[in-house]
PDB file of C-alpha atoms in Angstrom:
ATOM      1  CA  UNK C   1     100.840  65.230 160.129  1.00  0.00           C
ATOM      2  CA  UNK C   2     102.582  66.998 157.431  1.00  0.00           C
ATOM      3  CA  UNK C   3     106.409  68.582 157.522  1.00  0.00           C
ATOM      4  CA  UNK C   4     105.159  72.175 157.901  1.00  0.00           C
ATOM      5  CA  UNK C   5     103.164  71.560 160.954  1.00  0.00           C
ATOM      6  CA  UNK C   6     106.103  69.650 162.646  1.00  0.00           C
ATOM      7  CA  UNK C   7     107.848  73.064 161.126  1.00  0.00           C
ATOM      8  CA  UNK C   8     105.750  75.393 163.139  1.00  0.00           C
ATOM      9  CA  UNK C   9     105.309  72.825 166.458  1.00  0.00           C
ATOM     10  CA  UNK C  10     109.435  73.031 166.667  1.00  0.00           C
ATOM     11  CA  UNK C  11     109.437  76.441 166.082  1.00  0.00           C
ATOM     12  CA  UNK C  12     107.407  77.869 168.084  1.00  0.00           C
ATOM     13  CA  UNK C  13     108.795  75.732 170.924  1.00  0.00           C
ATOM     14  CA  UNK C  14     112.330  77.460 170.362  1.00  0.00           C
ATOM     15  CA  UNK C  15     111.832  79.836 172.907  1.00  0.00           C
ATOM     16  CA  UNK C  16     111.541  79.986 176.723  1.00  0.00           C
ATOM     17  CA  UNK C  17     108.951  82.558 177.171  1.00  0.00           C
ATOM     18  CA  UNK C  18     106.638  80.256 174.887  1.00  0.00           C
ATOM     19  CA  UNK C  19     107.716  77.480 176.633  1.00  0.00           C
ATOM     20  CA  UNK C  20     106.830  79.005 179.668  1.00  0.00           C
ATOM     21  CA  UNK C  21     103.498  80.111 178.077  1.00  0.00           C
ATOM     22  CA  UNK C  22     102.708  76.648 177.319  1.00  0.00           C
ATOM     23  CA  UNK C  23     103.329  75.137 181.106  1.00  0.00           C
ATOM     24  CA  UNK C  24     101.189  77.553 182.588  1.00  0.00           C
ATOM     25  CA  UNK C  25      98.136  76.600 179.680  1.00  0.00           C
ATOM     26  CA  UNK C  26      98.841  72.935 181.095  1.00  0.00           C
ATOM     27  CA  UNK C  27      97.115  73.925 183.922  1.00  0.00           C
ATOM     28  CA  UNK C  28      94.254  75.763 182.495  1.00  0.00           C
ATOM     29  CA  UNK C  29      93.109  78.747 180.108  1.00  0.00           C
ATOM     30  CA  UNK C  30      94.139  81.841 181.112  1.00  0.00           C
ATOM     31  CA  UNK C  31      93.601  85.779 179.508  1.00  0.00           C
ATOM     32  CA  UNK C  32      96.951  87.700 177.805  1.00  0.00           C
ATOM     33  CA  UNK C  33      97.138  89.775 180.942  1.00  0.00           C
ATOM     34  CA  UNK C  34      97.433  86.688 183.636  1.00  0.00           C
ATOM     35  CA  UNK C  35      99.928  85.186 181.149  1.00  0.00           C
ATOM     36  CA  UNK C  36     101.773  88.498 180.936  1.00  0.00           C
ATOM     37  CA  UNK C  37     101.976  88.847 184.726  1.00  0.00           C
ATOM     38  CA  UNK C  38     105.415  86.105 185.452  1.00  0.00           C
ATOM     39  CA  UNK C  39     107.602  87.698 182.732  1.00  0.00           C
ATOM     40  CA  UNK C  40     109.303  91.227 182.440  1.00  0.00           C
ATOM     41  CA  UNK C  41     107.667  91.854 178.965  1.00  0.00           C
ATOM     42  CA  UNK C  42     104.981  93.921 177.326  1.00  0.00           C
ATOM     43  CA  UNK C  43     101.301  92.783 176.787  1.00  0.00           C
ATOM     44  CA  UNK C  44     102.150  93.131 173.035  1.00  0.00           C
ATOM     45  CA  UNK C  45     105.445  91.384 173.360  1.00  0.00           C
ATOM     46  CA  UNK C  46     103.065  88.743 174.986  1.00  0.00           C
ATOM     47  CA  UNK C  47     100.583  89.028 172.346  1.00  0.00           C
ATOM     48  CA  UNK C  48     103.513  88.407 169.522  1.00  0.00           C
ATOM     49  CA  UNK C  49     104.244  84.643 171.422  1.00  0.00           C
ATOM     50  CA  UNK C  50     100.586  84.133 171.581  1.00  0.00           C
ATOM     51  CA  UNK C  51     100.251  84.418 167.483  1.00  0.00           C
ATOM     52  CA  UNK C  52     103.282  82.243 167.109  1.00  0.00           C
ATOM     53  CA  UNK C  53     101.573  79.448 169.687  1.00  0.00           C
ATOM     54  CA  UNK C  54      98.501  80.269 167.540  1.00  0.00           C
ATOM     55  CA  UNK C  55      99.443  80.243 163.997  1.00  0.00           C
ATOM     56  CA  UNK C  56     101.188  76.521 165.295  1.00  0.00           C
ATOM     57  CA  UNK C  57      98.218  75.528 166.338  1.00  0.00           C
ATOM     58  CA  UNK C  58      99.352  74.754 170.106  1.00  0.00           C
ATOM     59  CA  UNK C  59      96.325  77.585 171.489  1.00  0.00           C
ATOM     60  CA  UNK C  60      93.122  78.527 170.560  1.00  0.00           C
ATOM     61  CA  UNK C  61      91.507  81.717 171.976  1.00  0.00           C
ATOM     62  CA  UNK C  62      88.125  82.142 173.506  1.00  0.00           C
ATOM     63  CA  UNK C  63      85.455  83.734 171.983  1.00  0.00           C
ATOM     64  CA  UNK C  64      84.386  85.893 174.695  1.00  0.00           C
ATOM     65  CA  UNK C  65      84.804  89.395 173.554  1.00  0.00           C
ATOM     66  CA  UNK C  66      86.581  90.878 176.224  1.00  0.00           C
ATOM     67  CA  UNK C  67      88.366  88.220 177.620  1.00  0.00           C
ATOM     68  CA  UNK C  68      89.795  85.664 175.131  1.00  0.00           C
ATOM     69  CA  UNK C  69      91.583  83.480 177.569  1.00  0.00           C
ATOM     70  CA  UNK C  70      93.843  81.314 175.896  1.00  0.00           C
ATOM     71  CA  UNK C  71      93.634  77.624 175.787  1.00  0.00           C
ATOM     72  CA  UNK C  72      96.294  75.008 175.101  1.00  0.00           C
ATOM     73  CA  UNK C  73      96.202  72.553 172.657  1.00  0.00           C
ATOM     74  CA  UNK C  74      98.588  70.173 173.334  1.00  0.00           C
ATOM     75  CA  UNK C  75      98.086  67.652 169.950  1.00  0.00           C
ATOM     76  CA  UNK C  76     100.756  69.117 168.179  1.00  0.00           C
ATOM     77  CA  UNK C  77     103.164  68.165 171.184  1.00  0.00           C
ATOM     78  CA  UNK C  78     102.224  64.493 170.815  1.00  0.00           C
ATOM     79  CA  UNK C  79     102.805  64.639 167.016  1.00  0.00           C
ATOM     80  CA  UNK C  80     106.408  66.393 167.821  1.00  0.00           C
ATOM     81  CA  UNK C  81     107.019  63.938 170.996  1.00  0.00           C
ATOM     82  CA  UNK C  82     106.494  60.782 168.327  1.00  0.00           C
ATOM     83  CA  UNK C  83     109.354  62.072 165.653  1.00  0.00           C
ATOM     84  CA  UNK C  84     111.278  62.534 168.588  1.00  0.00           C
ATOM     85  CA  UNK C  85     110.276  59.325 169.795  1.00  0.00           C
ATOM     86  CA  UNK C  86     111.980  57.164 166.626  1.00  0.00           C
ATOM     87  CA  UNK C  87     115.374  57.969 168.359  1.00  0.00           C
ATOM     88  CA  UNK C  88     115.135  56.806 171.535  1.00  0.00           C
ATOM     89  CA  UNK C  89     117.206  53.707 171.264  1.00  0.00           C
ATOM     90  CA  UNK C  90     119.686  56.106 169.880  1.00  0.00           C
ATOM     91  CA  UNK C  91     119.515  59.102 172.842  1.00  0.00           C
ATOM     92  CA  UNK C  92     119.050  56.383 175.532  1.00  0.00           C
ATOM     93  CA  UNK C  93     122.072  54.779 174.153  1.00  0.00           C
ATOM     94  CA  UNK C  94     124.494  57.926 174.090  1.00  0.00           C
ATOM     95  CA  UNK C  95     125.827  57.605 177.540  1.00  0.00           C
ATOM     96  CA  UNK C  96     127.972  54.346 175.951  1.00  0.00           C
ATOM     97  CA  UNK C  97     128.734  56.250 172.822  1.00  0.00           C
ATOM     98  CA  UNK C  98     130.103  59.053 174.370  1.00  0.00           C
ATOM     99  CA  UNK C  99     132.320  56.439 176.516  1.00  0.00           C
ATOM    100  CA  UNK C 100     132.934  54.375 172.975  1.00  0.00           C
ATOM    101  CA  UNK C 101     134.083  58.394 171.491  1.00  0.00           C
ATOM    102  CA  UNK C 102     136.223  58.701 174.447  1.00  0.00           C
ATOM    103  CA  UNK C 103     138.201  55.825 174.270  1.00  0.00           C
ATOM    104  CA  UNK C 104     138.342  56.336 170.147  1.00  0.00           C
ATOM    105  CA  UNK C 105     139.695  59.536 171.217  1.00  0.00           C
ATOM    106  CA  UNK C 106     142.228  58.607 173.827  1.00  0.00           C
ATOM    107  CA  UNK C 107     143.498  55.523 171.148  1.00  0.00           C
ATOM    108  CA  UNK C 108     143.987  58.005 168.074  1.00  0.00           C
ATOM    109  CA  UNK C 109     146.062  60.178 170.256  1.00  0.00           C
ATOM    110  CA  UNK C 110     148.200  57.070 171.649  1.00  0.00           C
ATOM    111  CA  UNK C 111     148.920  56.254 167.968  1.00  0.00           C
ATOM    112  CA  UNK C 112     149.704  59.856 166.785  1.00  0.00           C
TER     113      UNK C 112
ATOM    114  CA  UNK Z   1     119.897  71.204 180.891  1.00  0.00           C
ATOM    115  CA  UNK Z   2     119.538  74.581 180.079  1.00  0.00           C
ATOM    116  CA  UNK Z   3     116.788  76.899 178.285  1.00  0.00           C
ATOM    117  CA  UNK Z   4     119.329  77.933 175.480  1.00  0.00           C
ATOM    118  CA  UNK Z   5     120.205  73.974 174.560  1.00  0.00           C
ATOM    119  CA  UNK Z   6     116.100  73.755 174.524  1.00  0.00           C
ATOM    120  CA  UNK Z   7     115.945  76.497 171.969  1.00  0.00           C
ATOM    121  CA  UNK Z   8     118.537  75.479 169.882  1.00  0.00           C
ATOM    122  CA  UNK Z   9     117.508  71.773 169.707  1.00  0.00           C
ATOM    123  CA  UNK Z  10     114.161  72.810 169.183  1.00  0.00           C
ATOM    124  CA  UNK Z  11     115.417  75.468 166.597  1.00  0.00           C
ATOM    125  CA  UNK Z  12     117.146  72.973 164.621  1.00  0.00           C
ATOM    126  CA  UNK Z  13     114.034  70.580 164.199  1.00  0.00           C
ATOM    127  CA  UNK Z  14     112.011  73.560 162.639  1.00  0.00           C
ATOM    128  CA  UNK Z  15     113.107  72.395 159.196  1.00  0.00           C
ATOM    129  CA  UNK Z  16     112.370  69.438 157.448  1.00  0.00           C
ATOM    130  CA  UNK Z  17     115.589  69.313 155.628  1.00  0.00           C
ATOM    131  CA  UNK Z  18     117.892  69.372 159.001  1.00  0.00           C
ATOM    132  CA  UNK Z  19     115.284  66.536 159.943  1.00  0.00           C
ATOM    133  CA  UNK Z  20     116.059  64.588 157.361  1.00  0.00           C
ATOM    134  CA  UNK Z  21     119.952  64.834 157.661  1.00  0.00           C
ATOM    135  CA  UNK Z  22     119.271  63.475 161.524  1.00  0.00           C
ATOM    136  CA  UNK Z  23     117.157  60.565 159.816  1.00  0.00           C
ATOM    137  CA  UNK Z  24     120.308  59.700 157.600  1.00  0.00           C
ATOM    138  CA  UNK Z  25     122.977  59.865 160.419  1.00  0.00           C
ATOM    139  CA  UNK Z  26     120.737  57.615 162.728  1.00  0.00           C
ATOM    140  CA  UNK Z  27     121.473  54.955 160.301  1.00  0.00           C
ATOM    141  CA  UNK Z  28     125.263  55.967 160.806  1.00  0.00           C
ATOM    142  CA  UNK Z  29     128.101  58.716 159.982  1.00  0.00           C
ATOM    143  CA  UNK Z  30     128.021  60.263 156.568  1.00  0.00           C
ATOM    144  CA  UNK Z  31     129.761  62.856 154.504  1.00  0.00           C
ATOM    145  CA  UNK Z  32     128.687  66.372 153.455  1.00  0.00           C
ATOM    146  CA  UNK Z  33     128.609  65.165 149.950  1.00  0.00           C
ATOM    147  CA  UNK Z  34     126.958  61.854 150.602  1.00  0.00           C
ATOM    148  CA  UNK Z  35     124.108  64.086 152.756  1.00  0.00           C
ATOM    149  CA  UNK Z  36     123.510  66.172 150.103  1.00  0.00           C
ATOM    150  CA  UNK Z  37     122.851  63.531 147.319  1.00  0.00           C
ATOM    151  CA  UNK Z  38     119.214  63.050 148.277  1.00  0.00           C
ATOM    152  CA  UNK Z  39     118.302  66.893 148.462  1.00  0.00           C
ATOM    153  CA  UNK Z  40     117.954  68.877 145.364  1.00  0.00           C
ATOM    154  CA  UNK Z  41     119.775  71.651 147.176  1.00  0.00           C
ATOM    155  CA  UNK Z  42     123.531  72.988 147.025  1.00  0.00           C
ATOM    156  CA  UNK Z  43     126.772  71.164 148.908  1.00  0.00           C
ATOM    157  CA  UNK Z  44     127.515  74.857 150.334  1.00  0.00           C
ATOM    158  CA  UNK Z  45     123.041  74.978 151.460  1.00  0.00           C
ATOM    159  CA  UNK Z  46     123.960  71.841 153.262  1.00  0.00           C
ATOM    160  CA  UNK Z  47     126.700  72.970 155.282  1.00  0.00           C
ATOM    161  CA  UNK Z  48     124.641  75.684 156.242  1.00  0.00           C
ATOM    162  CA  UNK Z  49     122.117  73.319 157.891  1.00  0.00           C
ATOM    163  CA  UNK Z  50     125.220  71.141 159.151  1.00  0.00           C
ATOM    164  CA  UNK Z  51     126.581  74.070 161.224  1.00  0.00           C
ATOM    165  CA  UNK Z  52     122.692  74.431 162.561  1.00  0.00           C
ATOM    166  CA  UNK Z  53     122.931  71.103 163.578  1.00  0.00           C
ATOM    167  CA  UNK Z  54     126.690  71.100 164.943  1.00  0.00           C
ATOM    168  CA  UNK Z  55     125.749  74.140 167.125  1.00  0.00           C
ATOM    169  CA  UNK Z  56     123.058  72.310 168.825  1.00  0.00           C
ATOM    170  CA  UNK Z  57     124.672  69.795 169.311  1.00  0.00           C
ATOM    171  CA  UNK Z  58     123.186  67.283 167.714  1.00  0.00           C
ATOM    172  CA  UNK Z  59     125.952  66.729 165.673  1.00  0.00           C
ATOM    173  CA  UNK Z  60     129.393  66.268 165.474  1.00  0.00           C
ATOM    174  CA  UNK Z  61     132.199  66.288 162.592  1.00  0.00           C
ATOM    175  CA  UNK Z  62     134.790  63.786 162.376  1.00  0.00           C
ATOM    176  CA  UNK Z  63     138.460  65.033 162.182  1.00  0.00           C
ATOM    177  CA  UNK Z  64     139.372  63.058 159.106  1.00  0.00           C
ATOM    178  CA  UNK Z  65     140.971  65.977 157.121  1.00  0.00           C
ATOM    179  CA  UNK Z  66     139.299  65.066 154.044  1.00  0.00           C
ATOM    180  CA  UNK Z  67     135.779  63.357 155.083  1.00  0.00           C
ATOM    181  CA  UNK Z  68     134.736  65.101 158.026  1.00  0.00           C
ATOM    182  CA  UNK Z  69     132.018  62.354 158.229  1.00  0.00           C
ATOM    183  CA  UNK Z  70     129.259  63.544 160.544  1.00  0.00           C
ATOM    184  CA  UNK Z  71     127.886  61.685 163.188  1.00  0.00           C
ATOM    185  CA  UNK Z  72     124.686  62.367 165.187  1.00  0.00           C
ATOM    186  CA  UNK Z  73     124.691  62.999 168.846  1.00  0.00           C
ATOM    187  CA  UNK Z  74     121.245  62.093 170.564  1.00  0.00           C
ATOM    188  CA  UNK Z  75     121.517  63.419 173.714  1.00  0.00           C
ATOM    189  CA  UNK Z  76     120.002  66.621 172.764  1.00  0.00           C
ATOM    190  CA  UNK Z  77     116.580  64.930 170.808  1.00  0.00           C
ATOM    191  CA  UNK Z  78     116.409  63.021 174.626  1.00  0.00           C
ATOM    192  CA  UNK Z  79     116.201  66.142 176.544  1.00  0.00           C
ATOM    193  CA  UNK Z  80     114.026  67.644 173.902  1.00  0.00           C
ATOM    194  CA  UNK Z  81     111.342  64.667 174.486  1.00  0.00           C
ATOM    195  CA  UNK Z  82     111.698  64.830 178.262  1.00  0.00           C
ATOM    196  CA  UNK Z  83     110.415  68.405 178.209  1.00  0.00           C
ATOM    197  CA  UNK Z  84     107.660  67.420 175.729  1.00  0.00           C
ATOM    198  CA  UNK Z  85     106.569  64.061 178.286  1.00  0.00           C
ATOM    199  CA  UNK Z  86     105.234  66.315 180.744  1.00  0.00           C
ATOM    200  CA  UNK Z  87     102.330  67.057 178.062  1.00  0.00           C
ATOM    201  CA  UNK Z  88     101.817  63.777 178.005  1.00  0.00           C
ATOM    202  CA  UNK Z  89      98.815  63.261 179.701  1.00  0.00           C
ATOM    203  CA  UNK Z  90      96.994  66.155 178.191  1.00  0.00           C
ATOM    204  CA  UNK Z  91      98.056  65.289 174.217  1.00  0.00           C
ATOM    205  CA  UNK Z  92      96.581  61.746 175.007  1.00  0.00           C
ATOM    206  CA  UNK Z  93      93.416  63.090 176.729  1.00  0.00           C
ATOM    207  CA  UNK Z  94      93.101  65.800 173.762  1.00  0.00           C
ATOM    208  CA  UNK Z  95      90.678  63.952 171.551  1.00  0.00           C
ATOM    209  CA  UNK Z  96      88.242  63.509 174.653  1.00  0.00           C
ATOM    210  CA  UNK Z  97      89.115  67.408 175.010  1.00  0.00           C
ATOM    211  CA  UNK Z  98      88.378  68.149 171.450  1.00  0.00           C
ATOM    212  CA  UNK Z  99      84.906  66.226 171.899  1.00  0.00           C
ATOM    213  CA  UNK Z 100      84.328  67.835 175.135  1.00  0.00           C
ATOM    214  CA  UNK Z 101      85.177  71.523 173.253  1.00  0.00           C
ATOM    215  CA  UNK Z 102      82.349  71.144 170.347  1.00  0.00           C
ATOM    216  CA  UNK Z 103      80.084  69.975 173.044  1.00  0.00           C
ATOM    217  CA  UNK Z 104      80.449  73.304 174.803  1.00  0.00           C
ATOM    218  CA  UNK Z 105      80.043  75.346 170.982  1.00  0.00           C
ATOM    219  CA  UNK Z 106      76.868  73.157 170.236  1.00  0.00           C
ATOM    220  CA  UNK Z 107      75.905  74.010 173.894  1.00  0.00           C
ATOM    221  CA  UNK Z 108      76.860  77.766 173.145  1.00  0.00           C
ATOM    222  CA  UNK Z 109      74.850  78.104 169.965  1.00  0.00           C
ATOM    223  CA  UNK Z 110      71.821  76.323 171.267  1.00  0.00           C
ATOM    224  CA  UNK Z 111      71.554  78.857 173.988  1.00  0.00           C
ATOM    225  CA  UNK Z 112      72.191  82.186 172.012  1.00  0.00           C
TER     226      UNK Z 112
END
């Protein structure tokens, strides 16, 4: 996996109507219009996301002339879940840091 | 957790340069000068990408007058993999996908 593919995975993922777009792929392919239908945007608004998920390679769209439903294809995600996945000890441990940053806090202003 | 923390974590990973500065602080807090020594880019290019990375979240800056040493906060990179878990099941079946998808092309062609 190279650094401009994580690019493009991240990116394209930086917005809730392509997030959206995404979930309802994880259930199956679907056309532009059926994907249009839950949000309070234009087809080509729609059509804009759709390049983005495209170009990111997290869709591919059908061949069938007419229709080209729109599939998901969700490798990317793994590749972005497993840099994510290197910090774990670090996110699953925050809870205490925060407490630790707290009581840093609270001990810098007692010694002001 | 809300869709604007989602964008802006996911945002932030979309360049490989902010990724690295994440990779440096997991190993502990650091300044801006001591982040910028392994990029061949500016002091003042690196802020840029520290105030990215402070607005997310994901990082914080120390008060030390002088230092500011910065200091990753992981909560965000957690909530970022949560989303990405519910894929989880269909990144690990996609090579059986993948298979199953140039069966259907072969299929297609043989039949045109």
């Amino acid at each position: 996996m190279t650094a401009d593919q994580l690019d493009s995975t991240f990116a394209a993922l930086a917005d809730p109507t392509r997030r959206a777009i995404l979930a309802r792929l994880a259930d199956g392919e679907a056309t532009v219009g059926e994907l249009a239908e839950p949000f309070a945007i234009s087809l080509p608004a729609v059509s804009r996301h759709l390049k983005v998920l495209e170009r990111a390679g997290l869709i591919i769209r059908g061949r069938t002339a007419q229709y080209r439903p729109c599939r998901l294809q969700p490798r990317p995600l793994g590749e972005a879940a497993e840099w994510l996945e290197d910090y774990r000890l670090l996110w699953e441990g925050s809870f205490d840091r925060l407490e630790d940053h707290l009581r840093q806090v609270q001990k810098g202003r007692r010694s002001d």
